[in-house]
Structure formats: C-alpha cells, structure tokens
Amino acid sequence: MKIYVINGPNLNMLGIREPHIYGSESYGTLCERVKAHCEARGVECVIFQSNYEGAIVEKIHEAYFEGTGGIVINPAAYTHTSVAILDALKAVGIPTVEVHLSKIESREDFRQISYVKAAAIATVSGRGIDGYLDAIDILIDN
Ligand code: DQA
C-alpha cells in the first residue's frame, strides 16, 4: 500500500511558526516521524508540502494516477476555504484522513468550517505530529 501525506501552506514553518500552537518540532522532524511510522507499518509513503492550492490539487490527482491507497492531508488554512481541494479529493475517491496539529474545534470561528471534512473518512485534530501517525493507522486498518 502507498500513502500520500499532503501538507498545505505554512507547514514548512513548523517549529518557527507559533510554537505555542503548533509545537516546537520542525517540518523535517514531522517528515522523519511519518517516514519511520510508515516503514514500521510496512507501507510506502510520499510526503509533500506546498504553499500553493493548485499544487495540492495536482498532487491529489497524481495520487490517483500512482494507484495510491490512502491520503493523509493537512490542508492548513485551505481547510477553511478550498472547494478546489474538496473537489479534487472527491474526484479521486481515495480514502482520506484529514489531520490538524492543533485542535481547530477549540479555536477561532473561521476555523470551524472544514470543506475537506466532507471527503474524509476521519478527522484527527489536536494531537500534534502524533495525529499524522494516527491517520496513517486509520488508513491501514480501514
Ligand atoms: C492547521 C489548522 C489551520 O486552521 C491552520 O490554518 C493551519 C494549521 C493545523 O494543523 O492545526 O495552518 O491545519
């Protein structure tokens, strides 16, 4: 099984960006922990980050053409705005788990809407980097 792990804008700034909300571990650490977990669980993973909505849409399409079995996505700010990412996930029909490092349910009103949620089999929020590992497990055990 191959899993695509897709990250949206500003997640490359992890560790620097509002550490009281997103933690002090870097994006590099996130990638290492995801890779190690996928190896331990015997799945292949492709990890991607972009600050551009269209690049994320294209990566979701690529996941389809690569025969990917699951997507873990943290669309970051695009969670709350992007019909294009929702449509891309619906277009490919790949089982998807939405992840947020912070507990978006307890944050500002504008973070209460997730467009992506409608295309996800589960949402993991507020578990930091561990949430990505949970999402991988959900896809494998699904
Ligand atoms: C986030 C939450 C979003 O509201 C925010 O825009 C992000 C990160 C999270 O991982 O907690 O950039 O998706």
Coordinates of N, CA and C and ligand atoms in Angstrom, one line a residue:
M1 N 0.8 -1.2 0.0 CA 0.0 0.0 0.0 C 0.9 1.2 0.0
K2 N 0.4 2.2 -0.8 CA 1.2 3.5 -0.8 C 0.2 4.6 -0.3
I3 N 0.8 5.5 0.6 CA 0.0 6.6 1.2 C 0.7 7.9 0.8
Y4 N -0.1 8.8 0.4 CA 0.3 10.2 0.1 C 0.0 11.0 1.4
V5 N 1.0 11.7 1.9 CA 0.9 12.6 3.0 C 1.1 14.1 2.5
I6 N 0.0 14.8 2.5 CA 0.0 16.1 1.8 C -0.2 17.2 2.8
N7 N 0.6 18.2 2.8 CA 0.6 19.3 3.7 C 0.5 20.7 3.0
G8 N -0.4 21.5 3.6 CA -0.7 22.8 3.0 C 0.2 23.9 3.5
P9 N -0.2 25.2 3.2 CA 0.6 26.3 3.5 C 1.1 26.5 4.9
N10 N 2.3 27.0 5.0 CA 3.0 27.4 6.2 C 3.4 26.2 7.1
L11 N 3.1 25.0 6.7 CA 3.5 23.9 7.5 C 5.0 23.6 7.4
N12 N 5.7 24.1 6.3 CA 7.1 24.1 6.2 C 7.8 25.0 7.3
M13 N 7.0 25.8 8.0 CA 7.5 26.7 9.0 C 7.3 26.1 10.4
L14 N 7.0 24.9 10.5 CA 6.8 24.2 11.8 C 8.0 24.4 12.6
G15 N 7.8 24.6 13.9 CA 8.9 24.8 14.8 C 9.3 26.3 15.0
I16 N 9.0 27.1 13.9 CA 9.3 28.5 13.9 C 7.9 29.2 14.2
R17 N 6.9 28.6 13.5 CA 5.6 29.2 13.4 C 4.8 29.0 14.7
E18 N 4.4 30.0 15.4 CA 3.5 29.9 16.6 C 3.7 28.6 17.4
P19 N 4.9 28.4 18.0 CA 5.2 27.1 18.6 C 4.2 26.8 19.8
H20 N 3.6 27.8 20.4 CA 2.7 27.6 21.4 C 1.4 26.9 20.9
I21 N 1.2 27.0 19.6 CA 0.0 26.3 19.0 C 0.4 25.1 18.2
Y22 N 1.5 25.2 17.5 CA 1.9 24.1 16.6 C 3.0 23.2 17.0
G23 N 3.6 23.6 18.2 CA 4.7 22.8 18.7 C 6.1 23.3 18.3
S24 N 7.1 22.7 18.9 CA 8.5 23.2 18.6 C 9.3 22.3 17.6
E25 N 8.6 21.2 17.2 CA 9.3 20.3 16.3 C 9.2 20.8 14.9
S26 N 10.2 20.6 14.1 CA 10.3 21.2 12.7 C 9.5 20.3 11.7
Y27 N 9.4 20.9 10.5 CA 8.7 20.1 9.5 C 9.6 18.9 9.1
G28 N 10.9 19.0 9.2 CA 11.8 17.9 8.9 C 11.5 16.8 9.9
T29 N 11.3 17.1 11.2 CA 11.0 16.1 12.2 C 9.7 15.4 11.9
L30 N 8.7 16.2 11.5 CA 7.4 15.6 11.1 C 7.6 14.6 10.0
C31 N 8.4 15.0 8.9 CA 8.6 14.0 7.8 C 9.3 12.8 8.3
E32 N 10.3 12.9 9.1 CA 11.1 11.8 9.6 C 10.2 10.8 10.4
R33 N 9.3 11.4 11.3 CA 8.4 10.6 12.1 C 7.4 9.9 11.2
V34 N 6.9 10.6 10.2 CA 5.9 9.9 9.3 C 6.6 8.8 8.5
K35 N 7.8 9.0 8.0 CA 8.5 8.0 7.3 C 8.8 6.8 8.1
A36 N 9.3 7.0 9.4 CA 9.6 5.9 10.3 C 8.3 5.1 10.6
H37 N 7.2 5.8 10.8 CA 6.0 5.1 11.1 C 5.5 4.2 9.9
C38 N 5.6 4.8 8.7 CA 5.2 4.1 7.5 C 6.1 2.8 7.3
E39 N 7.4 3.0 7.6 CA 8.3 1.9 7.4 C 7.9 0.8 8.4
A40 N 7.7 1.2 9.7 CA 7.3 0.2 10.7 C 6.0 -0.5 10.4
R41 N 5.1 0.2 9.7 CA 3.8 -0.4 9.4 C 3.8 -1.1 8.0
G42 N 5.0 -1.0 7.3 CA 5.1 -1.7 6.1 C 4.4 -1.1 4.9
V43 N 4.3 0.3 4.9 CA 3.6 0.9 3.8 C 4.6 2.0 3.2
E44 N 4.4 2.2 1.9 CA 5.3 3.2 1.2 C 4.6 4.6 1.4
C45 N 5.4 5.6 1.6 CA 4.8 6.9 1.6 C 5.5 8.0 0.8
V46 N 4.6 8.9 0.3 CA 5.1 10.0 -0.4 C 4.7 11.3 0.4
I47 N 5.7 12.1 0.8 CA 5.3 13.2 1.7 C 5.5 14.5 0.8
F48 N 4.6 15.4 0.9 CA 4.6 16.6 0.0 C 4.1 17.8 0.8
Q49 N 4.7 18.9 0.6 CA 4.2 20.2 1.2 C 4.2 21.3 0.1
S50 N 3.1 22.1 0.1 CA 3.1 23.2 -0.8 C 2.4 24.4 -0.2
N51 N 2.8 25.6 -0.6 CA 2.1 26.8 -0.1 C 1.1 27.2 -1.2
Y52 N 0.9 26.4 -2.3 CA 0.0 26.8 -3.4 C -1.1 25.8 -3.5
E53 N -2.3 26.3 -3.6 CA -3.5 25.5 -3.7 C -3.5 24.6 -4.9
G54 N -3.1 25.1 -6.1 CA -3.2 24.3 -7.3 C -2.2 23.2 -7.3
A55 N -1.0 23.4 -6.6 CA 0.0 22.3 -6.5 C -0.6 21.2 -5.6
I56 N -1.4 21.5 -4.6 CA -2.0 20.5 -3.8 C -3.1 19.7 -4.6
V57 N -3.9 20.4 -5.4 CA -4.8 19.8 -6.2 C -4.1 18.8 -7.2
E58 N -3.0 19.2 -7.8 CA -2.3 18.4 -8.7 C -1.7 17.2 -8.0
K59 N -1.3 17.3 -6.8 CA -0.7 16.2 -6.1 C -1.8 15.2 -5.8
I60 N -3.0 15.6 -5.5 CA -4.1 14.7 -5.2 C -4.4 13.9 -6.5
H61 N -4.4 14.6 -7.7 CA -4.6 13.9 -9.0 C -3.5 12.9 -9.2
E62 N -2.2 13.3 -8.9 CA -1.1 12.3 -9.0 C -1.3 11.1 -8.2
A63 N -1.8 11.3 -7.0 CA -2.0 10.2 -6.1 C -2.9 9.1 -6.8
Y64 N -3.9 9.6 -7.5 CA -4.8 8.7 -8.2 C -4.0 7.9 -9.3
F65 N -3.3 8.7 -10.1 CA -2.6 8.0 -11.2 C -1.5 7.1 -10.8
E66 N -1.0 7.3 -9.6 CA 0.0 6.4 -9.0 C -0.6 5.2 -8.3
G67 N -1.9 5.1 -8.3 CA -2.6 4.0 -7.6 C -2.5 4.0 -6.1
T68 N -2.5 5.2 -5.5 CA -2.4 5.3 -4.1 C -3.6 4.8 -3.3
G69 N -3.3 4.1 -2.2 CA -4.4 3.5 -1.4 C -5.0 4.4 -0.4
G70 N -4.3 5.5 0.0 CA -4.8 6.4 1.0 C -4.1 7.7 1.0
I71 N -4.8 8.7 1.4 CA -4.3 10.1 1.5 C -4.4 10.6 3.0
V72 N -3.3 11.1 3.5 CA -3.4 11.9 4.8 C -3.2 13.3 4.4
I73 N -4.1 14.2 4.7 CA -4.0 15.6 4.3 C -4.2 16.6 5.4
N74 N -3.2 17.5 5.6 CA -3.4 18.7 6.4 C -3.4 19.8 5.5
P75 N -4.6 20.3 5.1 CA -4.7 21.4 4.1 C -4.4 22.7 4.7
A76 N -4.1 22.8 6.0 CA -3.8 24.0 6.7 C -4.9 25.0 6.5
A77 N -4.5 26.3 6.2 CA -5.5 27.3 6.0 C -6.5 27.0 4.9
Y78 N -6.1 26.2 3.9 CA -7.0 25.9 2.8 C -8.2 25.0 3.3
T79 N -8.0 24.4 4.5 CA -9.1 23.6 5.1 C -10.4 24.4 5.1
H80 N -10.2 25.7 5.4 CA -11.4 26.6 5.7 C -11.8 27.4 4.5
T81 N -11.2 27.1 3.3 CA -11.5 28.0 2.2 C -11.7 27.2 0.9
S82 N -11.1 26.0 0.8 CA -10.8 25.4 -0.6 C -11.9 24.4 -1.0
V83 N -12.7 24.9 -1.9 CA -13.6 23.9 -2.6 C -12.8 23.1 -3.6
A84 N -11.8 23.7 -4.2 CA -10.9 23.0 -5.2 C -10.3 21.8 -4.6
I85 N -9.8 21.9 -3.3 CA -9.2 20.7 -2.7 C -10.3 19.7 -2.4
L86 N -11.4 20.1 -1.9 CA -12.5 19.2 -1.6 C -12.9 18.5 -2.9
D87 N -13.1 19.2 -4.0 CA -13.4 18.6 -5.3 C -12.4 17.6 -5.8
A88 N -11.1 17.9 -5.6 CA -10.1 17.0 -6.0 C -10.1 15.7 -5.3
L89 N -10.4 15.8 -4.0 CA -10.5 14.6 -3.1 C -11.7 13.8 -3.6
K90 N -12.8 14.5 -3.9 CA -14.0 13.7 -4.3 C -13.7 13.1 -5.7
A91 N -13.0 13.8 -6.5 CA -12.7 13.3 -7.9 C -12.0 12.0 -7.9
V92 N -11.0 11.9 -7.0 CA -10.1 10.7 -7.0 C -10.7 9.6 -6.2
G93 N -11.6 9.9 -5.2 CA -12.2 8.9 -4.4 C -11.3 8.0 -3.6
I94 N -10.1 8.5 -3.2 CA -9.2 7.7 -2.4 C -9.5 7.9 -0.9
P95 N -9.5 6.8 -0.1 CA -9.8 7.0 1.3 C -8.8 8.1 1.9
T96 N -9.4 9.1 2.6 CA -8.6 10.2 3.0 C -8.9 10.5 4.5
V97 N -7.8 10.8 5.2 CA -7.9 11.2 6.6 C -7.4 12.6 6.7
E98 N -8.2 13.5 7.3 CA -7.9 14.9 7.5 C -7.2 15.1 8.8
V99 N -6.0 15.8 8.8 CA -5.3 16.0 10.1 C -5.0 17.4 10.4
H100 N -5.1 17.8 11.6 CA -4.7 19.1 12.1 C -3.9 19.0 13.4
L101 N -2.8 19.7 13.4 CA -1.9 19.6 14.6 C -2.6 20.2 15.8
S102 N -3.3 21.3 15.6 CA -4.0 22.0 16.7 C -5.4 21.5 16.7
K103 N -6.1 21.8 17.8 CA -7.5 21.4 18.0 C -8.3 22.5 17.4
I104 N -8.6 22.4 16.1 CA -9.3 23.5 15.4 C -10.7 23.8 16.0
E105 N -11.3 22.7 16.6 CA -12.6 22.9 17.2 C -12.7 23.9 18.3
S106 N -11.5 24.1 19.0 CA -11.4 25.0 20.1 C -10.8 26.3 19.8
R107 N -10.7 26.6 18.4 CA -10.0 27.9 18.0 C -11.1 28.9 17.4
E108 N -10.6 29.8 16.6 CA -11.4 30.9 16.1 C -12.6 30.3 15.3
D109 N -13.7 31.2 15.2 CA -14.8 30.8 14.5 C -14.5 30.4 13.0
F110 N -13.6 31.2 12.4 CA -13.3 30.9 11.0 C -12.7 29.5 10.8
R111 N -12.2 28.9 11.8 CA -11.6 27.6 11.7 C -12.6 26.5 11.9
Q112 N -13.8 26.8 12.2 CA -14.8 25.8 12.5 C -15.4 25.1 11.2
I113 N -15.2 25.8 10.1 CA -15.6 25.2 8.8 C -14.5 24.4 8.2
S114 N -14.7 23.2 7.9 CA -13.7 22.4 7.1 C -14.4 21.9 5.8
Y115 N -14.0 22.4 4.7 CA -14.5 21.9 3.4 C -14.1 20.5 3.2
V116 N -12.8 20.2 3.6 CA -12.3 18.9 3.3 C -13.0 17.8 4.0
K117 N -13.5 18.1 5.2 CA -14.1 17.1 6.0 C -15.2 16.2 5.3
A118 N -15.9 16.8 4.3 CA -16.9 16.1 3.6 C -16.3 15.0 2.7
A119 N -15.0 15.0 2.4 CA -14.4 14.0 1.6 C -13.5 13.0 2.5
A120 N -13.5 13.2 3.8 CA -12.6 12.4 4.6 C -13.4 11.3 5.4
I121 N -12.7 10.2 5.5 CA -13.3 9.1 6.3 C -13.2 9.4 7.8
A122 N -12.2 10.2 8.2 CA -12.0 10.6 9.6 C -11.2 11.9 9.7
T123 N -11.3 12.6 10.8 CA -10.5 13.8 11.1 C -9.8 13.6 12.4
V124 N -8.5 13.9 12.4 CA -7.7 13.8 13.7 C -7.3 15.2 13.9
S125 N -7.6 15.8 15.1 CA -7.2 17.1 15.4 C -6.7 17.3 16.8
G126 N -5.7 18.1 17.0 CA -5.2 18.4 18.3 C -4.3 17.4 18.9
R127 N -3.7 16.6 18.1 CA -2.7 15.6 18.6 C -1.3 15.8 18.1
G128 N -1.1 17.0 17.6 CA 0.3 17.3 17.1 C 0.7 16.4 16.0
I129 N 2.0 16.1 16.0 CA 2.6 15.2 14.9 C 2.0 13.8 15.1
D130 N 1.7 13.4 16.3 CA 1.2 12.0 16.6 C -0.1 11.8 15.8
G131 N -0.8 12.9 15.5 CA -2.1 12.8 14.7 C -1.8 12.3 13.3
Y132 N -0.7 12.6 12.7 CA -0.4 12.1 11.4 C -0.2 10.5 11.5
L133 N 0.4 10.1 12.6 CA 0.6 8.6 12.7 C -0.7 7.9 13.0
D134 N -1.6 8.6 13.7 CA -2.9 8.0 13.9 C -3.7 7.9 12.6
A135 N -3.5 9.0 11.8 CA -4.2 9.0 10.5 C -3.7 7.9 9.6
I136 N -2.4 7.6 9.6 CA -1.8 6.5 8.8 C -2.4 5.2 9.3
D137 N -2.5 5.0 10.6 CA -3.1 3.8 11.2 C -4.5 3.6 10.8
I138 N -5.3 4.7 10.8 CA -6.7 4.6 10.4 C -6.8 4.1 8.9
L139 N -5.9 4.7 8.1 CA -6.0 4.2 6.6 C -5.6 2.8 6.5
I140 N -4.6 2.3 7.2 CA -4.1 1.0 7.1 C -5.2 0.0 7.6
D141 N -5.8 0.4 8.7 CA -6.7 -0.5 9.4 C -8.1 -0.4 8.8
N142 N -8.3 0.5 7.9 CA -9.7 0.8 7.3 C -10.1 -0.4 6.5
Ligands
DQA1 C1 -3.9 23.6 10.9 C2 -5.0 24.5 11.4 C3 -5.5 25.5 10.4 O1 -6.6 26.3 10.9 C4 -4.3 26.5 10.2 O2 -4.7 27.4 9.2 C5 -3.0 25.8 9.8 C6 -2.7 24.5 10.5 C7 -3.3 22.7 12.0 O3 -2.6 21.8 11.6 O4 -3.7 22.8 13.2 O5 -2.2 26.3 9.1 O6 -4.3 22.9 9.8

